[in-house]
XYZ file of C-alpha atoms in Angstrom:
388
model
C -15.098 9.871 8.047
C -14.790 8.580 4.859
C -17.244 7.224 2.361
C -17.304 3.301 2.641
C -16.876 0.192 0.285
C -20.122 -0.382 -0.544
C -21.117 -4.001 -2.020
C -24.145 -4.558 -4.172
C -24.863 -8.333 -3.059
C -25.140 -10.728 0.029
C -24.095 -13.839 -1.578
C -21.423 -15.993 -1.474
C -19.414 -13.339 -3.482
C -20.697 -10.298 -1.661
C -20.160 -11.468 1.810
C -17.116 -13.300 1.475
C -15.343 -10.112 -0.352
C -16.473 -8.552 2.739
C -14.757 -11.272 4.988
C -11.708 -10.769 3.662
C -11.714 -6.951 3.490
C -12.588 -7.039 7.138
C -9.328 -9.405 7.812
C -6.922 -6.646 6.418
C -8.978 -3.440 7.108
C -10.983 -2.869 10.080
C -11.549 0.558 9.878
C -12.851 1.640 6.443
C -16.703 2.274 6.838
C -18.203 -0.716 5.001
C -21.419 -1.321 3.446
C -23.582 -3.993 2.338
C -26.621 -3.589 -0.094
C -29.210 -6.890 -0.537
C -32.701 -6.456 -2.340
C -33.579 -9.476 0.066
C -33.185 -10.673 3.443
C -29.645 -10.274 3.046
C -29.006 -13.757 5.346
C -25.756 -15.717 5.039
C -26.472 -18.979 3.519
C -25.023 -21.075 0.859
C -26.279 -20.822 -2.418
C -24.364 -24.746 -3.572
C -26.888 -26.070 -0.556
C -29.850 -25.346 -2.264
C -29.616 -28.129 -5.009
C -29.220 -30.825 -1.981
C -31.662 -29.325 0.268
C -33.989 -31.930 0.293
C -31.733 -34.964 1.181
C -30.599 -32.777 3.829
C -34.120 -31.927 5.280
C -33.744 -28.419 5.407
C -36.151 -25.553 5.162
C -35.540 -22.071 3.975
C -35.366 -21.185 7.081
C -32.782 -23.454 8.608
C -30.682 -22.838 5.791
C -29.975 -19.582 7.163
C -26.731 -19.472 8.805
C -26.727 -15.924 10.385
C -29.176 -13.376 9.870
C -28.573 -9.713 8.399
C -28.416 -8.075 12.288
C -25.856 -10.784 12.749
C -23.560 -10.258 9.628
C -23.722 -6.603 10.298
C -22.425 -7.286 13.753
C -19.603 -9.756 12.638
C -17.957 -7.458 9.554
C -18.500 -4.223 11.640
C -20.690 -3.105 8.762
C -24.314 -1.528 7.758
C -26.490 -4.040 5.957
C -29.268 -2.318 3.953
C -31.878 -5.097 3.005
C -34.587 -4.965 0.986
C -32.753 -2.251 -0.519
C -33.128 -1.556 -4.157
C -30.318 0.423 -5.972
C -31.532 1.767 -8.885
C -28.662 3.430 -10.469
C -24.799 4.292 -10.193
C -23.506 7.582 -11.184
C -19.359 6.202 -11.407
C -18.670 9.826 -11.913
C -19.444 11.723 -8.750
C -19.441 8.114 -6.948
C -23.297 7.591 -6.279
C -25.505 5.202 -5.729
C -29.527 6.012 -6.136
C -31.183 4.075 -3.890
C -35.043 2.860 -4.502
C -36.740 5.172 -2.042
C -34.936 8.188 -3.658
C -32.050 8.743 -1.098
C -28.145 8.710 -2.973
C -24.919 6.919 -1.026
C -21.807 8.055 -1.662
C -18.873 5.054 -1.762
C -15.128 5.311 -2.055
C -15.224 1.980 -3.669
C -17.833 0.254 -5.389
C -18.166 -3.838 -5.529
C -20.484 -5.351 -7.413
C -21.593 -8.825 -6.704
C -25.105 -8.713 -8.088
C -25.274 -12.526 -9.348
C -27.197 -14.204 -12.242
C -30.708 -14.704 -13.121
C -32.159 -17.795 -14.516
C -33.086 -18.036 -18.064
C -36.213 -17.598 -19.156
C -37.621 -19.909 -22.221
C -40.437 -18.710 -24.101
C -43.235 -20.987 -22.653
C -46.441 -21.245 -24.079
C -49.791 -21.711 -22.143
C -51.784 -21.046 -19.299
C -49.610 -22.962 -16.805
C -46.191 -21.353 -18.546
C -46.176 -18.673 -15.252
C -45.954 -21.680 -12.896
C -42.424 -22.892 -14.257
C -39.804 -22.396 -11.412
C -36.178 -21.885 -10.971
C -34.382 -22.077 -7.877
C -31.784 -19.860 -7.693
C -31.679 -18.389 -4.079
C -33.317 -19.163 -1.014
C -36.673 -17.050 -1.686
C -37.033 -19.266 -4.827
C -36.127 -22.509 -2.726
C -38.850 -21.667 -0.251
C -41.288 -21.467 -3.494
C -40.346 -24.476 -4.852
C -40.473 -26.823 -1.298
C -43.885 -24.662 -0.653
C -44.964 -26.093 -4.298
C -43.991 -29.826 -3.463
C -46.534 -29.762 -1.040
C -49.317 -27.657 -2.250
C -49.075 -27.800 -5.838
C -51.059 -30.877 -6.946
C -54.187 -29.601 -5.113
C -52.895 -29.673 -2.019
C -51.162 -33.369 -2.457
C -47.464 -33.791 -2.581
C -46.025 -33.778 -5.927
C -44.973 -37.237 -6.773
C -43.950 -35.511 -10.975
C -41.468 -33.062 -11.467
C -39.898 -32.328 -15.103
C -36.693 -30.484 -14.829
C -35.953 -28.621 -18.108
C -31.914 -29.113 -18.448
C -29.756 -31.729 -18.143
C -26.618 -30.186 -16.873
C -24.903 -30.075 -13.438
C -27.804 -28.037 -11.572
C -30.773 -30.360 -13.286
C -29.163 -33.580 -12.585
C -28.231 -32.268 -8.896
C -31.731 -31.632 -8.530
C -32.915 -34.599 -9.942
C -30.851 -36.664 -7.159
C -32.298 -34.502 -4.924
C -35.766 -34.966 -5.362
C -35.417 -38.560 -5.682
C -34.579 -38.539 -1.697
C -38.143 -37.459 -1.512
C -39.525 -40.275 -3.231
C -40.724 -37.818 -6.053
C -40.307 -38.744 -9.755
C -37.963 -36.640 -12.206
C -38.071 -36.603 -15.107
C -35.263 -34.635 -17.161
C -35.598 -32.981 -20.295
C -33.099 -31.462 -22.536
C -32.139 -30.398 -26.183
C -28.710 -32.305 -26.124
C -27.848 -36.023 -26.459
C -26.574 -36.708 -22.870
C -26.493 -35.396 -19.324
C -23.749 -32.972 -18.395
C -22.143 -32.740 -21.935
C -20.063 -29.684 -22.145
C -18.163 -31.137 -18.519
C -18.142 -35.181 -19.171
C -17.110 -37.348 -21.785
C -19.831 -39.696 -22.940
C -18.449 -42.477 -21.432
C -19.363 -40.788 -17.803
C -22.156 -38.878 -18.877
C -23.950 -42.427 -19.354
C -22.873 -43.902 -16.126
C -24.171 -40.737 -13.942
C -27.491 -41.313 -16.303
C -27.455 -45.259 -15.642
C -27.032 -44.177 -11.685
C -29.652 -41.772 -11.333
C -32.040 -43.925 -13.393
C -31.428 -46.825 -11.232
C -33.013 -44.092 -8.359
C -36.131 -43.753 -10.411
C -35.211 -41.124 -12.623
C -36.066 -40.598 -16.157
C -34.227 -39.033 -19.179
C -35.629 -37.474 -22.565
C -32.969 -35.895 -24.883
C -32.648 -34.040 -28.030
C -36.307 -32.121 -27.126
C -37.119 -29.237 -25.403
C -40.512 -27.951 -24.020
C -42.500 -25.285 -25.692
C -45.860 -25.154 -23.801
C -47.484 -26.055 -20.057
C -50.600 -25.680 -19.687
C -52.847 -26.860 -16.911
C -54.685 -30.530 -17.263
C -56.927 -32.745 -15.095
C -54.345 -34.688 -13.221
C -51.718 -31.755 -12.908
C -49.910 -30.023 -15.920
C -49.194 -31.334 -19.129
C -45.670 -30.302 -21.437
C -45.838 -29.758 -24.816
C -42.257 -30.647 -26.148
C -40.335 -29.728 -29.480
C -41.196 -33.113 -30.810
C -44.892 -32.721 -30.392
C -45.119 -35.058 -27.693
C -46.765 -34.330 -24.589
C -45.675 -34.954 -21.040
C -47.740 -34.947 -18.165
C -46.374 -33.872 -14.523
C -47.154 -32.041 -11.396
C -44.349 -29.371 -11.260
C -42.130 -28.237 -13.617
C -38.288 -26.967 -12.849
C -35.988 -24.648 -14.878
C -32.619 -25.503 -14.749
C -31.301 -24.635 -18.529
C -28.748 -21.948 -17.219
C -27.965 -18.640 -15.667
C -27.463 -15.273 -16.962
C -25.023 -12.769 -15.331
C -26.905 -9.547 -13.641
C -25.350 -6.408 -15.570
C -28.112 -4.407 -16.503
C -27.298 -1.863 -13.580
C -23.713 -1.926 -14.800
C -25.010 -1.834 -18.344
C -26.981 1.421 -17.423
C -23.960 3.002 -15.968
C -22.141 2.719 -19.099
C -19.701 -0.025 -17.681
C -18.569 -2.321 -20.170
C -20.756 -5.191 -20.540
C -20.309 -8.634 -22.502
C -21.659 -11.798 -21.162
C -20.618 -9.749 -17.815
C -19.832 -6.865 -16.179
C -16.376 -6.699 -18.021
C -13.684 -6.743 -15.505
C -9.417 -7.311 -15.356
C -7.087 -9.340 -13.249
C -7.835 -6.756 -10.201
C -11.275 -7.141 -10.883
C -12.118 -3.780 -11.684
C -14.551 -2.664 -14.180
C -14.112 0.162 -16.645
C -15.008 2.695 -14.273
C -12.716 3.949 -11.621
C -13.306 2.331 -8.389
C -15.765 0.288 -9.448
C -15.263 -3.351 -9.187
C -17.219 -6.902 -10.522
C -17.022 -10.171 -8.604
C -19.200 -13.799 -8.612
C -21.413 -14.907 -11.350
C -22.112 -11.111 -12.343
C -17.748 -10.670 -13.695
C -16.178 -11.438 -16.756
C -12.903 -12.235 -15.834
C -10.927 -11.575 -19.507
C -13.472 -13.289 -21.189
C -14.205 -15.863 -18.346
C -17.232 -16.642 -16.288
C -16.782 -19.110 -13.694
C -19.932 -19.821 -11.651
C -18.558 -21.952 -8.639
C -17.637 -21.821 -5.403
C -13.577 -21.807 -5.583
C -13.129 -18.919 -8.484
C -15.702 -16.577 -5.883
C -13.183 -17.673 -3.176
C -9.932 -16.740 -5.452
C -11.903 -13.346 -6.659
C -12.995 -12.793 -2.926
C -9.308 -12.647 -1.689
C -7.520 -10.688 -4.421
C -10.021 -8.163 -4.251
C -9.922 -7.820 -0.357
C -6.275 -6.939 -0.782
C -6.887 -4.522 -3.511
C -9.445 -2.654 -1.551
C -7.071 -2.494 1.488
C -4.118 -0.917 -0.396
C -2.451 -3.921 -1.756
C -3.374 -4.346 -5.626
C -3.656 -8.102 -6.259
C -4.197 -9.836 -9.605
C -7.069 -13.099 -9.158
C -5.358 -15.991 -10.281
C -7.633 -19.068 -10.734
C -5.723 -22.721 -10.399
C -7.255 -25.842 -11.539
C -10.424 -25.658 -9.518
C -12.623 -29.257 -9.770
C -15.917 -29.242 -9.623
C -18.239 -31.544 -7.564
C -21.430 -32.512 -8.608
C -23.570 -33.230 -5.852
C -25.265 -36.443 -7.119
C -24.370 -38.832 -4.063
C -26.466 -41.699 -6.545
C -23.039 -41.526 -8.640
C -20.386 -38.982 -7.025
C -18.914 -37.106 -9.944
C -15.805 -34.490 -9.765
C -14.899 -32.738 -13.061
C -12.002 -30.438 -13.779
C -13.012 -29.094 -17.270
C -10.625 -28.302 -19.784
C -10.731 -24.946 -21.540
C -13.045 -24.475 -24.107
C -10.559 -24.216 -26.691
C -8.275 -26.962 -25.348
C -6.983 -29.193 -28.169
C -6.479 -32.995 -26.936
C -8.718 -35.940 -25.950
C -10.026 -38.058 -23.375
C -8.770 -41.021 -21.680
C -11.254 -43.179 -19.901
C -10.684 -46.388 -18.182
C -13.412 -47.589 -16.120
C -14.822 -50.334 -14.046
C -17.844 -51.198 -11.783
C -16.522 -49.065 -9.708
C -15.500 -45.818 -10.898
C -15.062 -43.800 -14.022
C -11.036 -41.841 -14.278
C -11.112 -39.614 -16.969
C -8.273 -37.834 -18.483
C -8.165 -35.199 -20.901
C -4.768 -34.795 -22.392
C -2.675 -33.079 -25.304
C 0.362 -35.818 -25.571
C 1.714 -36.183 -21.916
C 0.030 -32.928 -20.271
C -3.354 -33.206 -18.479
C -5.467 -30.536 -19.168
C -8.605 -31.536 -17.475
C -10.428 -34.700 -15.840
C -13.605 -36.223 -14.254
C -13.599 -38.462 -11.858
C -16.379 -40.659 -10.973
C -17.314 -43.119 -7.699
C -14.277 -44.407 -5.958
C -11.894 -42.026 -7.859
C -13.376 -38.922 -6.657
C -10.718 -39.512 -4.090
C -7.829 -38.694 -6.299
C -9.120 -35.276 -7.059
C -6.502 -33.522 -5.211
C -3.539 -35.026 -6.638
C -4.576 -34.782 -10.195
C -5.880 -31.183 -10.009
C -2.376 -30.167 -9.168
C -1.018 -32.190 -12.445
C -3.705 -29.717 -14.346
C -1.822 -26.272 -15.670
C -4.005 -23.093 -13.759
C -6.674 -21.150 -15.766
C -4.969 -18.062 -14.701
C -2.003 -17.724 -13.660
């Protein structure tokens, strides 16, 4: 028999690689590596949970027995790996024991970044970033304020996963408040002129906005915790949220002496700078691109499924909007490259926002707000691909 594709994550990335794989290859021993549960669930669910009533547990679509079952595969969870020797093809696994693979696929994720809190609450800052952290933070909604529900919650960044939270919470009659270092919500994906409507929206739900400070201390006070910000202000809440950004997981890579940069460095196949070792999901650095959302996973998923099975495949992205899950003011952005050159076009009314970003007659990006989420489809395909 011979060694199997092993893949180092049970995400979205991890387990939809393995999907595919399984589609054009049902023979090739297959292996699937999770330091947690290693459950099927969707990661862009956990910012909408509330609204949704759901629980950690019912967020689980199929347990690990069940997606071994389904992709005719072994999942190892609660498996640490510890190293990779690309060499001789090894994995070291936590309890000492080595696997061998014939391909390696790393899908390993992002963690959330940390600020350098000060004070004796600092520890109690949360981020939600999978579904053990999403069970922390609904636990801490009930139990936090002395065994109250939290009515406070200050959420420490203003872009798309803070203000998707924010809308979130308000379903549970609790009351954000959003903090953040820049002028505006959401300003690296909207123009100003829809950043203030999604503001105005969310407001309207009982949300509240502080910009151009950031917080430096929590510490623990009478009626909950209190928030020391940059301005020397203080804010006083019951919970406090981290949502100020994710940074890729290459440190294993990193240690194997795979090429690292803001990600595990990968190509168009997706393969790192080790043979047979390949990158996918929030962890890859597609030349010079990290793409956290659902559709580039799906486009990365694919092309490497048909690499793996014999058939080397380049990932090509095509415009790929972005929804915002903020149902107080429905938002869809296509963002244009970073470097694009042009402007935006914004005509709006009571009813929605349509935002075009162009460079004479081409579109290079849009957002798209209320009752023009709807033409989503037919502009995205006016929008030149960000790879080819």
């Amino acid at each position: 028999m011979s060694d199997p594709v092993v893949i180092l994550g049970s995400g979205l990335a991890g387990y939809n690689v393995a999907r595919e794989f399984r589609k054009l290859d049902t023979a090739t021993p297959l292996v699937v590596i999770s330091r947690d549960h290693a459950g099927f669930y969707s990661k862009p669910m956990l910012s909408n949970a509330l609204a949704g009533k759901k629980t950690a547990a019912t967020l689980v679509m199929k347990d690990a027995a069940k997606m071994a079952a389904e992709l005719n595969a072994q999942v190892l969870n609660h498996t640490e790996v510890t190293g990779i020797d690309t060499a001789t093809r090894q994995l070291t696994l936590g309890n000492g024991s080595t696997l061998a693979y014939r391909d390696l696929v790393l899908a390993l994720g992002a963690d959330p970044i940390r600020l350098p809190l000060q004070g004796d609450a600092a520890d109690t800052v949360l981020s939600v970033n999978d579904l053990d952290d999403f069970a922390r933070f609904a636990e801490a909604l009930d139990t936090a304020k002395g065994g109250q529900p939290v009515q406070r919650v200050a959420i420490l960044g203003a872009g798309l996963i803070g203000c998707e939270f924010a809308n979130d919470l308000l379903h549970r009659q609790i009351e954000p408040t959003v903090l953040d270092l820049a002028e505006r919500v959401l300003p690296r994906l909207l123009p100003a002129e829809a950043s203030e409507r999604l503001q105005a929206r969310l407001q309207a739900g009982g949300a509240h906005f502080r910009f151009g400070v950031g917080a430096t201390a929590v510490n623990r006070s009478a009626d909950g915790l209190q928030l020391t910000l940059s301005d020397g202000s203080t804010l006083s809440t019951d919970l406090v949220i981290s949502a100020i950004g994710l940074k890729p997981r290459a440190q294993l890579a990193s240690a194997a002496g795979l090429i690292v940069a803001r990600g595990v460095v990968v190509n168009r196949q997706l393969a790192a700078s080790a043979p047979h070792v390949h990158a996918v999901g929030d962890c890859a650095e597609v030349e010079g691109t990290l793409l956290p959302y659902v559709m580039p996973i799906m486009q990365q998923a694919r092309a490497l499924a048909a690499t793996l099975a014999g058939n080397p495949t380049p990932v090509a992205y095509p415009a790929m909007p972005v929804v915002v899950k903020t149902p107080a003011w429905p938002t869809v952005v296509c963002p244009p490259a970073a470097n694009a050159q042009g402007e935006w076009q914004v005509t709006a009314d009571d009813e929605q926002i349509v935002a075009r970003f162009v460079a004479g007659e081409q579109l290079l990006g849009f957002a798209l707000q209320g009752k023009a989420v709807a033409q989503r489809q037919a502009l995205a395909q006016q929008v030149p691909a960000i790879l080819a």
